[in-house]
mmCIF file with all atom_site columns, C-alpha atoms in Angstrom:
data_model
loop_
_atom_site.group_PDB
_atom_site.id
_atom_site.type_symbol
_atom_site.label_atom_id
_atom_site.label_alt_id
_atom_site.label_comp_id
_atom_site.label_asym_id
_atom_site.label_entity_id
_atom_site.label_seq_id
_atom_site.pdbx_PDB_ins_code
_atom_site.Cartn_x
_atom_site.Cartn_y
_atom_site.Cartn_z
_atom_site.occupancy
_atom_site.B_iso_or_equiv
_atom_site.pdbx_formal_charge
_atom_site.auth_seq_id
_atom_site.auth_comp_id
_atom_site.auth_asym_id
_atom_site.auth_atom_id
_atom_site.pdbx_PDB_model_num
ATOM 1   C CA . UNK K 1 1   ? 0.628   29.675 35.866 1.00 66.00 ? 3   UNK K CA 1
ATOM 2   C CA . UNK K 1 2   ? 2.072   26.560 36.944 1.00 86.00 ? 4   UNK K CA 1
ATOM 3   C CA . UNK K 1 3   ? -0.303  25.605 39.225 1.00 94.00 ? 5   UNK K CA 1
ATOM 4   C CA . UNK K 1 4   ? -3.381  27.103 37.838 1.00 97.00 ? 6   UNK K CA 1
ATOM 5   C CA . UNK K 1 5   ? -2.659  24.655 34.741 1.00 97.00 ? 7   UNK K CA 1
ATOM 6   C CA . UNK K 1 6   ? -2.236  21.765 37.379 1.00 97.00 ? 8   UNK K CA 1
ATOM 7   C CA . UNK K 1 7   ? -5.506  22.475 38.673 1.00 98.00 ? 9   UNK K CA 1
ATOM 8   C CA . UNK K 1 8   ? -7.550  22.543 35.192 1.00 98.00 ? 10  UNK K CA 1
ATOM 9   C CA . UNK K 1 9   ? -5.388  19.595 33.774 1.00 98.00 ? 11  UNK K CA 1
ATOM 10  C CA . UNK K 1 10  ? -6.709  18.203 37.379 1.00 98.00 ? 12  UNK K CA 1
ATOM 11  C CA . UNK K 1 11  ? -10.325 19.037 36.737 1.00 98.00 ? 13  UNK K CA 1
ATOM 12  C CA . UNK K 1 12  ? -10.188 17.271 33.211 1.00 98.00 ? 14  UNK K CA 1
ATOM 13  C CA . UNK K 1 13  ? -8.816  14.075 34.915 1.00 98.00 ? 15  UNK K CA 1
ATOM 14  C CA . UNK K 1 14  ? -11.594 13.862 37.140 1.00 98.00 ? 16  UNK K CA 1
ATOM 15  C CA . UNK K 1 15  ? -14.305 14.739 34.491 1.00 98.00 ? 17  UNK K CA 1
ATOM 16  C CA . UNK K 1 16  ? -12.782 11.835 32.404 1.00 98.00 ? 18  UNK K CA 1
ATOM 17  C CA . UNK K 1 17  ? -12.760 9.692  35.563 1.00 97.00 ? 19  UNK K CA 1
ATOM 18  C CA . UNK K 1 18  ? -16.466 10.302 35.951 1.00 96.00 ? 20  UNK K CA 1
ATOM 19  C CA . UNK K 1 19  ? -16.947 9.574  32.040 1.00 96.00 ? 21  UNK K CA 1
ATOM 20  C CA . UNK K 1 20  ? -15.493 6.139  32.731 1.00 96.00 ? 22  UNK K CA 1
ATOM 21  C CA . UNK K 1 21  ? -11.960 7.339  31.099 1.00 97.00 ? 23  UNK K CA 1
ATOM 22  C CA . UNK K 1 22  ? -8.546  6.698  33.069 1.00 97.00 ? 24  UNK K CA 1
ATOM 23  C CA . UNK K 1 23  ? -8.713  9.408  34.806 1.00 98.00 ? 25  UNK K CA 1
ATOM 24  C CA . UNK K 1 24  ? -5.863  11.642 32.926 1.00 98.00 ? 26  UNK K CA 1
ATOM 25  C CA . UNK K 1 25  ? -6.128  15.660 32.267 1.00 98.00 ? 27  UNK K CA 1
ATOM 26  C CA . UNK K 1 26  ? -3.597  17.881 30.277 1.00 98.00 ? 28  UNK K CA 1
ATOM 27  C CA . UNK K 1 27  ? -2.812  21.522 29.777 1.00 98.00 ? 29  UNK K CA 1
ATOM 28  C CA . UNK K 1 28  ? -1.164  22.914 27.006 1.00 98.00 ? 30  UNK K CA 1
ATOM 29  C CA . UNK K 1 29  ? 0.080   26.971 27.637 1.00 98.00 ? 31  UNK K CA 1
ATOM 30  C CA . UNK K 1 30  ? 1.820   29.221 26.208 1.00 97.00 ? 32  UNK K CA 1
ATOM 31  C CA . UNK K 1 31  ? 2.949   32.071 28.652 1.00 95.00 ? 33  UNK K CA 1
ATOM 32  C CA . UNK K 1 32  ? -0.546  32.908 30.516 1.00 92.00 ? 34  UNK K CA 1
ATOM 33  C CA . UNK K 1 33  ? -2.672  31.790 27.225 1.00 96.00 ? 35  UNK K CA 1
ATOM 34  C CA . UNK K 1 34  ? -3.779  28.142 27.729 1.00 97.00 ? 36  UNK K CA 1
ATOM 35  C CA . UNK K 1 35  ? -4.311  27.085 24.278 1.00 98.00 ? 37  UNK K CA 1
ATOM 36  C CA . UNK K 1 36  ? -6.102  24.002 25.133 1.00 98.00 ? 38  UNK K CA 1
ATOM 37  C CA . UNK K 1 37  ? -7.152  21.402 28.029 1.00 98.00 ? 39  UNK K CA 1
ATOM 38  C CA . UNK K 1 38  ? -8.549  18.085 27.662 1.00 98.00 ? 40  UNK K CA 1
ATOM 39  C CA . UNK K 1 39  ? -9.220  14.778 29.422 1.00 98.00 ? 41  UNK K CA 1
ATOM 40  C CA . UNK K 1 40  ? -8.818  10.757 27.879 1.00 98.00 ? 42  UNK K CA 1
ATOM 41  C CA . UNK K 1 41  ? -11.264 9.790  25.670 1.00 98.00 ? 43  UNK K CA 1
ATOM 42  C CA . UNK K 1 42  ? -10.214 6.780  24.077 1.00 98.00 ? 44  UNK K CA 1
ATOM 43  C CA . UNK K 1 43  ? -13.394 4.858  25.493 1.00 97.00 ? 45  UNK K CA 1
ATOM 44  C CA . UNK K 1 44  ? -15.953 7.710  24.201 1.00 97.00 ? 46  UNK K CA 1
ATOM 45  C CA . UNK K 1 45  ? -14.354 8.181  21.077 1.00 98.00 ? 47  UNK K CA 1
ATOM 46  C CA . UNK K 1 46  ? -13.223 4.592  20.427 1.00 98.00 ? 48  UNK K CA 1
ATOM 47  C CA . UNK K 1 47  ? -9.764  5.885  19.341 1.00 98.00 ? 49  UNK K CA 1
ATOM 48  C CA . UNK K 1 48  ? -6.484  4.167  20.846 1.00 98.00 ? 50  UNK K CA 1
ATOM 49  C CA . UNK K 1 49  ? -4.581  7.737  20.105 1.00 98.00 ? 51  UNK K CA 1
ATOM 50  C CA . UNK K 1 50  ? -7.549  9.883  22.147 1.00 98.00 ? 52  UNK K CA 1
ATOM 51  C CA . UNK K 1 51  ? -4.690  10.456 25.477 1.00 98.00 ? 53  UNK K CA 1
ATOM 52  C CA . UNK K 1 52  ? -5.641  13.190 26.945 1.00 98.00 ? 54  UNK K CA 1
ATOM 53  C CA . UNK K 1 53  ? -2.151  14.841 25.374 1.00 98.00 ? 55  UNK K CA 1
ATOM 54  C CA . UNK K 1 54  ? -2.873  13.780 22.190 1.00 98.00 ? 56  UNK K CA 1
ATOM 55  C CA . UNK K 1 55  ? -6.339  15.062 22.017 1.00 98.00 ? 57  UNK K CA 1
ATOM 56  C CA . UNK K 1 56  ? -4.979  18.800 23.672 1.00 98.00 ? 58  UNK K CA 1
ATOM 57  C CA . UNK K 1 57  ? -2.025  18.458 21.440 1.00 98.00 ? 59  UNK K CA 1
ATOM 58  C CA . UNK K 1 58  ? -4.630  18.819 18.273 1.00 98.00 ? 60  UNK K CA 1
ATOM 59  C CA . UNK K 1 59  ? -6.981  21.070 19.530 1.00 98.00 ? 61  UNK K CA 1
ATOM 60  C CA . UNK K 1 60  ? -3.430  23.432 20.839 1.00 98.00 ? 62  UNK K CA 1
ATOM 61  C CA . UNK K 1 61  ? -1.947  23.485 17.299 1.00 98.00 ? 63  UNK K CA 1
ATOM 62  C CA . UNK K 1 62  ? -5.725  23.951 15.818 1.00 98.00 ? 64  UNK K CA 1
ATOM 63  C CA . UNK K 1 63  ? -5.801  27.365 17.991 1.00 97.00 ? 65  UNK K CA 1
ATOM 64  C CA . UNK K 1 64  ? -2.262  28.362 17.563 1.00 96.00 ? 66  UNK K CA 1
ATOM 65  C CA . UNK K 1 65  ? -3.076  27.949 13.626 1.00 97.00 ? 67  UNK K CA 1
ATOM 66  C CA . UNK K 1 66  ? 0.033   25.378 13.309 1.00 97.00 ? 68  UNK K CA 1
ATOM 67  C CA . UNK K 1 67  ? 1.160   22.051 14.073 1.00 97.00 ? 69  UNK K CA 1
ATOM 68  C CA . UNK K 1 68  ? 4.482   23.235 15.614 1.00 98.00 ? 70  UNK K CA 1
ATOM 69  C CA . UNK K 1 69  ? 4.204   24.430 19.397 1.00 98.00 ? 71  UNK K CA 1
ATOM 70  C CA . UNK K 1 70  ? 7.075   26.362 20.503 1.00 98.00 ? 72  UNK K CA 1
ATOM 71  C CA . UNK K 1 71  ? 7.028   27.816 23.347 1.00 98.00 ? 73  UNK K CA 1
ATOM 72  C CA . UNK K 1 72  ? 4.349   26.305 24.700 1.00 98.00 ? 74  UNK K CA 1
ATOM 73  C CA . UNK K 1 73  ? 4.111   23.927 28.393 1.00 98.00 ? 75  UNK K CA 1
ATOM 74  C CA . UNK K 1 74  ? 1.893   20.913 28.508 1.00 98.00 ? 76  UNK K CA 1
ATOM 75  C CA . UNK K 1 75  ? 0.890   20.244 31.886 1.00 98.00 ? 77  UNK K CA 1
ATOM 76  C CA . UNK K 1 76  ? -0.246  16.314 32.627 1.00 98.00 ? 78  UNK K CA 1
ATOM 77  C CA . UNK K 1 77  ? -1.436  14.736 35.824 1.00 98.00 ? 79  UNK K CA 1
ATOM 78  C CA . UNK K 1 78  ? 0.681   11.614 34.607 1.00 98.00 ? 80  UNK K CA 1
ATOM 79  C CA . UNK K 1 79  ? 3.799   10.523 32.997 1.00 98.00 ? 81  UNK K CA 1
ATOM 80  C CA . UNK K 1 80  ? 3.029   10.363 29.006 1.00 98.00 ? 82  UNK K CA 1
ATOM 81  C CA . UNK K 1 81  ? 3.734   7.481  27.146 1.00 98.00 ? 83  UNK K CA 1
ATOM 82  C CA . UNK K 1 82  ? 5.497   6.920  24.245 1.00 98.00 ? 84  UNK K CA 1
ATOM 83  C CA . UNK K 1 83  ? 3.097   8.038  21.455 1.00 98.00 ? 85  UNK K CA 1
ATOM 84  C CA . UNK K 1 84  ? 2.370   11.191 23.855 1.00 98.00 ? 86  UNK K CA 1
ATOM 85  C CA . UNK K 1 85  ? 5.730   12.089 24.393 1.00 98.00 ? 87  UNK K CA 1
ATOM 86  C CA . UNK K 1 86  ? 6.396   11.070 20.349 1.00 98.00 ? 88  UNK K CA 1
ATOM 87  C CA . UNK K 1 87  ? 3.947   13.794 19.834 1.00 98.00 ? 89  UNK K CA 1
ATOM 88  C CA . UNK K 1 88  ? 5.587   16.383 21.905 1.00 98.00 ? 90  UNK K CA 1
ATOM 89  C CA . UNK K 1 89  ? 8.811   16.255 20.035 1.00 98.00 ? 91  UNK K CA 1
ATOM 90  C CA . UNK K 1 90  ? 6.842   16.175 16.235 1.00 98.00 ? 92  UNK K CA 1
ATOM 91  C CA . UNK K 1 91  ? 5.493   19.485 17.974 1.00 98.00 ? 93  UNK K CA 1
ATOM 92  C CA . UNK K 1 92  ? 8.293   20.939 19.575 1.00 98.00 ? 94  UNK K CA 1
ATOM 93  C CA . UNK K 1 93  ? 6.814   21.213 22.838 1.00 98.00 ? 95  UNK K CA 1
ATOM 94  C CA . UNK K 1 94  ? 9.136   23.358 24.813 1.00 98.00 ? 96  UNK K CA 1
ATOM 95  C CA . UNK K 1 95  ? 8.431   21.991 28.483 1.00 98.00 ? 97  UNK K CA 1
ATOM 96  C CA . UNK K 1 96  ? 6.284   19.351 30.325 1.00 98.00 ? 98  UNK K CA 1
ATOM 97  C CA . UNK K 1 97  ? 5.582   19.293 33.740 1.00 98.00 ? 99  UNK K CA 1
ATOM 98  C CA . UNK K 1 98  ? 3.934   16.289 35.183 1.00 98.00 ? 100 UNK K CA 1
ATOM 99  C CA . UNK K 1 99  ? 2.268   14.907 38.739 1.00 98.00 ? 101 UNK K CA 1
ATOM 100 C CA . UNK K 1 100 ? 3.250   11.040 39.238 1.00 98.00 ? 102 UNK K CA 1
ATOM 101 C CA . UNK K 1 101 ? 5.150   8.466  36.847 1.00 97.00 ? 103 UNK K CA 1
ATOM 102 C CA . UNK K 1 102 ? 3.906   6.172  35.067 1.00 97.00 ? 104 UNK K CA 1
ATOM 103 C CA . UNK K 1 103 ? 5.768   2.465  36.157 1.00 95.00 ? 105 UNK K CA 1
ATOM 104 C CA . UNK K 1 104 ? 4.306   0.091  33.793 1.00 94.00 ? 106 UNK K CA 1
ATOM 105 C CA . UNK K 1 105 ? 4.567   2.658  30.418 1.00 96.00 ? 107 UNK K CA 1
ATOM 106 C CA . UNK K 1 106 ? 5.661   5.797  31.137 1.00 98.00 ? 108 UNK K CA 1
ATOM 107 C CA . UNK K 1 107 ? 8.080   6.808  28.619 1.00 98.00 ? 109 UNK K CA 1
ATOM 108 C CA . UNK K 1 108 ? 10.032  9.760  29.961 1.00 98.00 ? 110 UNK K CA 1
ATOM 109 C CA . UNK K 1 109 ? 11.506  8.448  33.049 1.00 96.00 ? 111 UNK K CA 1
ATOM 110 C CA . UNK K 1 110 ? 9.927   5.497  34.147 1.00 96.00 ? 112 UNK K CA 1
ATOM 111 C CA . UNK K 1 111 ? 9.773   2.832  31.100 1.00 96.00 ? 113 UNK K CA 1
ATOM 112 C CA . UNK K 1 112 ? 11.854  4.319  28.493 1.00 96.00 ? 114 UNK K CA 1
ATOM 113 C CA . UNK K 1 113 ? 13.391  7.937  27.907 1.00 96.00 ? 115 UNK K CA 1
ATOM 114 C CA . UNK K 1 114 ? 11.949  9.148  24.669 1.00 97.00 ? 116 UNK K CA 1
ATOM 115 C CA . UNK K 1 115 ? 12.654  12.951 25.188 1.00 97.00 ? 117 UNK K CA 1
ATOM 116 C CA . UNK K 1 116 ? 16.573  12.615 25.941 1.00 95.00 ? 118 UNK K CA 1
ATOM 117 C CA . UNK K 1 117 ? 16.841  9.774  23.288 1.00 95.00 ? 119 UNK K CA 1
ATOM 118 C CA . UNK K 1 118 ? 20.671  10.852 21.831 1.00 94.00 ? 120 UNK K CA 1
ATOM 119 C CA . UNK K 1 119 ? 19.412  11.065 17.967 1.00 95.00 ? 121 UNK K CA 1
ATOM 120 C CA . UNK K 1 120 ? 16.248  13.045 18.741 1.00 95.00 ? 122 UNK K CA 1
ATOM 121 C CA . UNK K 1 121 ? 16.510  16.811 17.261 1.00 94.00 ? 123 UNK K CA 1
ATOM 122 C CA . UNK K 1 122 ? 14.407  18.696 19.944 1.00 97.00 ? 124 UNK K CA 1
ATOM 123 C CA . UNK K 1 123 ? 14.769  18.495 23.879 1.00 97.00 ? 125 UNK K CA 1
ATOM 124 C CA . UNK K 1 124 ? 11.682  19.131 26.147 1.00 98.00 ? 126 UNK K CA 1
ATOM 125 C CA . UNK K 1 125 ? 12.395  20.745 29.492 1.00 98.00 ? 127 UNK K CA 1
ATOM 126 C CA . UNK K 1 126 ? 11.340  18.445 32.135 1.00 98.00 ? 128 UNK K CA 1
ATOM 127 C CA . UNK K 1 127 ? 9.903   19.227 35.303 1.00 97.00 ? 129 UNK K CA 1
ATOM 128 C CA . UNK K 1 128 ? 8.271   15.812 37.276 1.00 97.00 ? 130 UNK K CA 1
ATOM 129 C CA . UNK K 1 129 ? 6.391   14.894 40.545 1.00 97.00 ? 131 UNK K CA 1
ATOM 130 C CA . UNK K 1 130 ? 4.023   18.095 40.743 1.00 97.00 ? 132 UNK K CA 1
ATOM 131 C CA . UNK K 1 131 ? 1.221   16.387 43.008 1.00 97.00 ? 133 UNK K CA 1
ATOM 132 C CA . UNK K 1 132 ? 2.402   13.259 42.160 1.00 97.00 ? 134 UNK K CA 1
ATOM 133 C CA . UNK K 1 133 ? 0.864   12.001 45.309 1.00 97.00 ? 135 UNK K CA 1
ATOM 134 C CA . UNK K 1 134 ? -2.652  13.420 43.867 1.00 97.00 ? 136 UNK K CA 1
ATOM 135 C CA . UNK K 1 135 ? -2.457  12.211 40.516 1.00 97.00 ? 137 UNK K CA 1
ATOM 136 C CA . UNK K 1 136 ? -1.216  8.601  42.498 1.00 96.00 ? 138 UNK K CA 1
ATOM 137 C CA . UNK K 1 137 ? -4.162  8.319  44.437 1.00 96.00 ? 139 UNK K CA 1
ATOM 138 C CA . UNK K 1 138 ? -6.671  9.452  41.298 1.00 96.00 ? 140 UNK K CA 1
ATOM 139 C CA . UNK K 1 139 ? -5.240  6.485  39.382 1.00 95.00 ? 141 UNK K CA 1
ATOM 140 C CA . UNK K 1 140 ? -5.099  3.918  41.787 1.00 94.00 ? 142 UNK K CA 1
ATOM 141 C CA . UNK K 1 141 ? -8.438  4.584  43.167 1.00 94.00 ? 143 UNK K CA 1
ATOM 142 C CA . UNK K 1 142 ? -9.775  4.037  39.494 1.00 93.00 ? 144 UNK K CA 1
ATOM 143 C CA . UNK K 1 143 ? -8.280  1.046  38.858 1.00 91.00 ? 145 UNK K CA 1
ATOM 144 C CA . UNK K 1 144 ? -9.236  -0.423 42.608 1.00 88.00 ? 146 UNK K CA 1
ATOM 145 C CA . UNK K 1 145 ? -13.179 0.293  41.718 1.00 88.00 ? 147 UNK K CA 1
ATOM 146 C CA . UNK K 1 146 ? -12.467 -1.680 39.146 1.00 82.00 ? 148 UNK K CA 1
ATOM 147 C CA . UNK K 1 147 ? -11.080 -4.393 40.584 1.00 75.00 ? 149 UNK K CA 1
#
């Protein structure tokens, strides 16, 4: 399942990429059920909060008919940032796995470390650096055309 979810989560970064979105995809599972997949949209939908997380984080807890998530995996090609990984503990995400970090605001290793914050009442499995080198080169490629 692992990297079947990779793929899709993938597939939505490069559909956002050719939308004009930073090119980020997510997956959100639970066992071999993927509840949800999605790609940035903050640019289409004019909404600061539209990650691609955030956006499969709704439409996960819309199909699993509540706002709480356990059990579930959310697959992302990049390191979330705080709001995302905010998110993930409101829902009680049980695992992420993600492809590269995320230097200038990644906020589970990289910037800060949201998920393993003392205080916080939920932990998050973490599993990094699934094609990192993939999800690397998809970012910095779309910020070099732009350039």
């Amino acid at each position: 399942m692992n990297a079947k979810c990779m793929e899709i989560a993938f597939a939505e970064a490069r559909a956002a990429e050719q939308a004009g979105e930073v090119p980020i995809g997510c997956v959100i599972a639970l066992g071999e059920r993927i509840l949800a997949r999605a790609a940035n949209r903050t640019i289409r939908d004019c909404d600061p909060t539209a990650h691609a997380e955030m956006v499969a984080l709704r439409a996960a807890a819309a199909a699993f008919g509540n706002y709480r998530l356990p059990g579930t995996t959310l697959y992302v090609t990049i390191e979330p940032c705080a709001m995302c990984a905010g998110a993930m503990l409101q829902a009680r995400v049980a695992r992420l796995v993600y492809g590269a970090e995320d230097p200038k605001g990644g906020a589970v290793r990289s910037c800060f470390a949201v998920l393993d914050h003392p205080k916080v009442n939920h932990r998050v499995e973490v599993t990094s650096g699934v094609r990192a080198e993939e999800a690397t080169a998809l970012m910095q490629d779309f910020f070099a055309a732009r350039r």
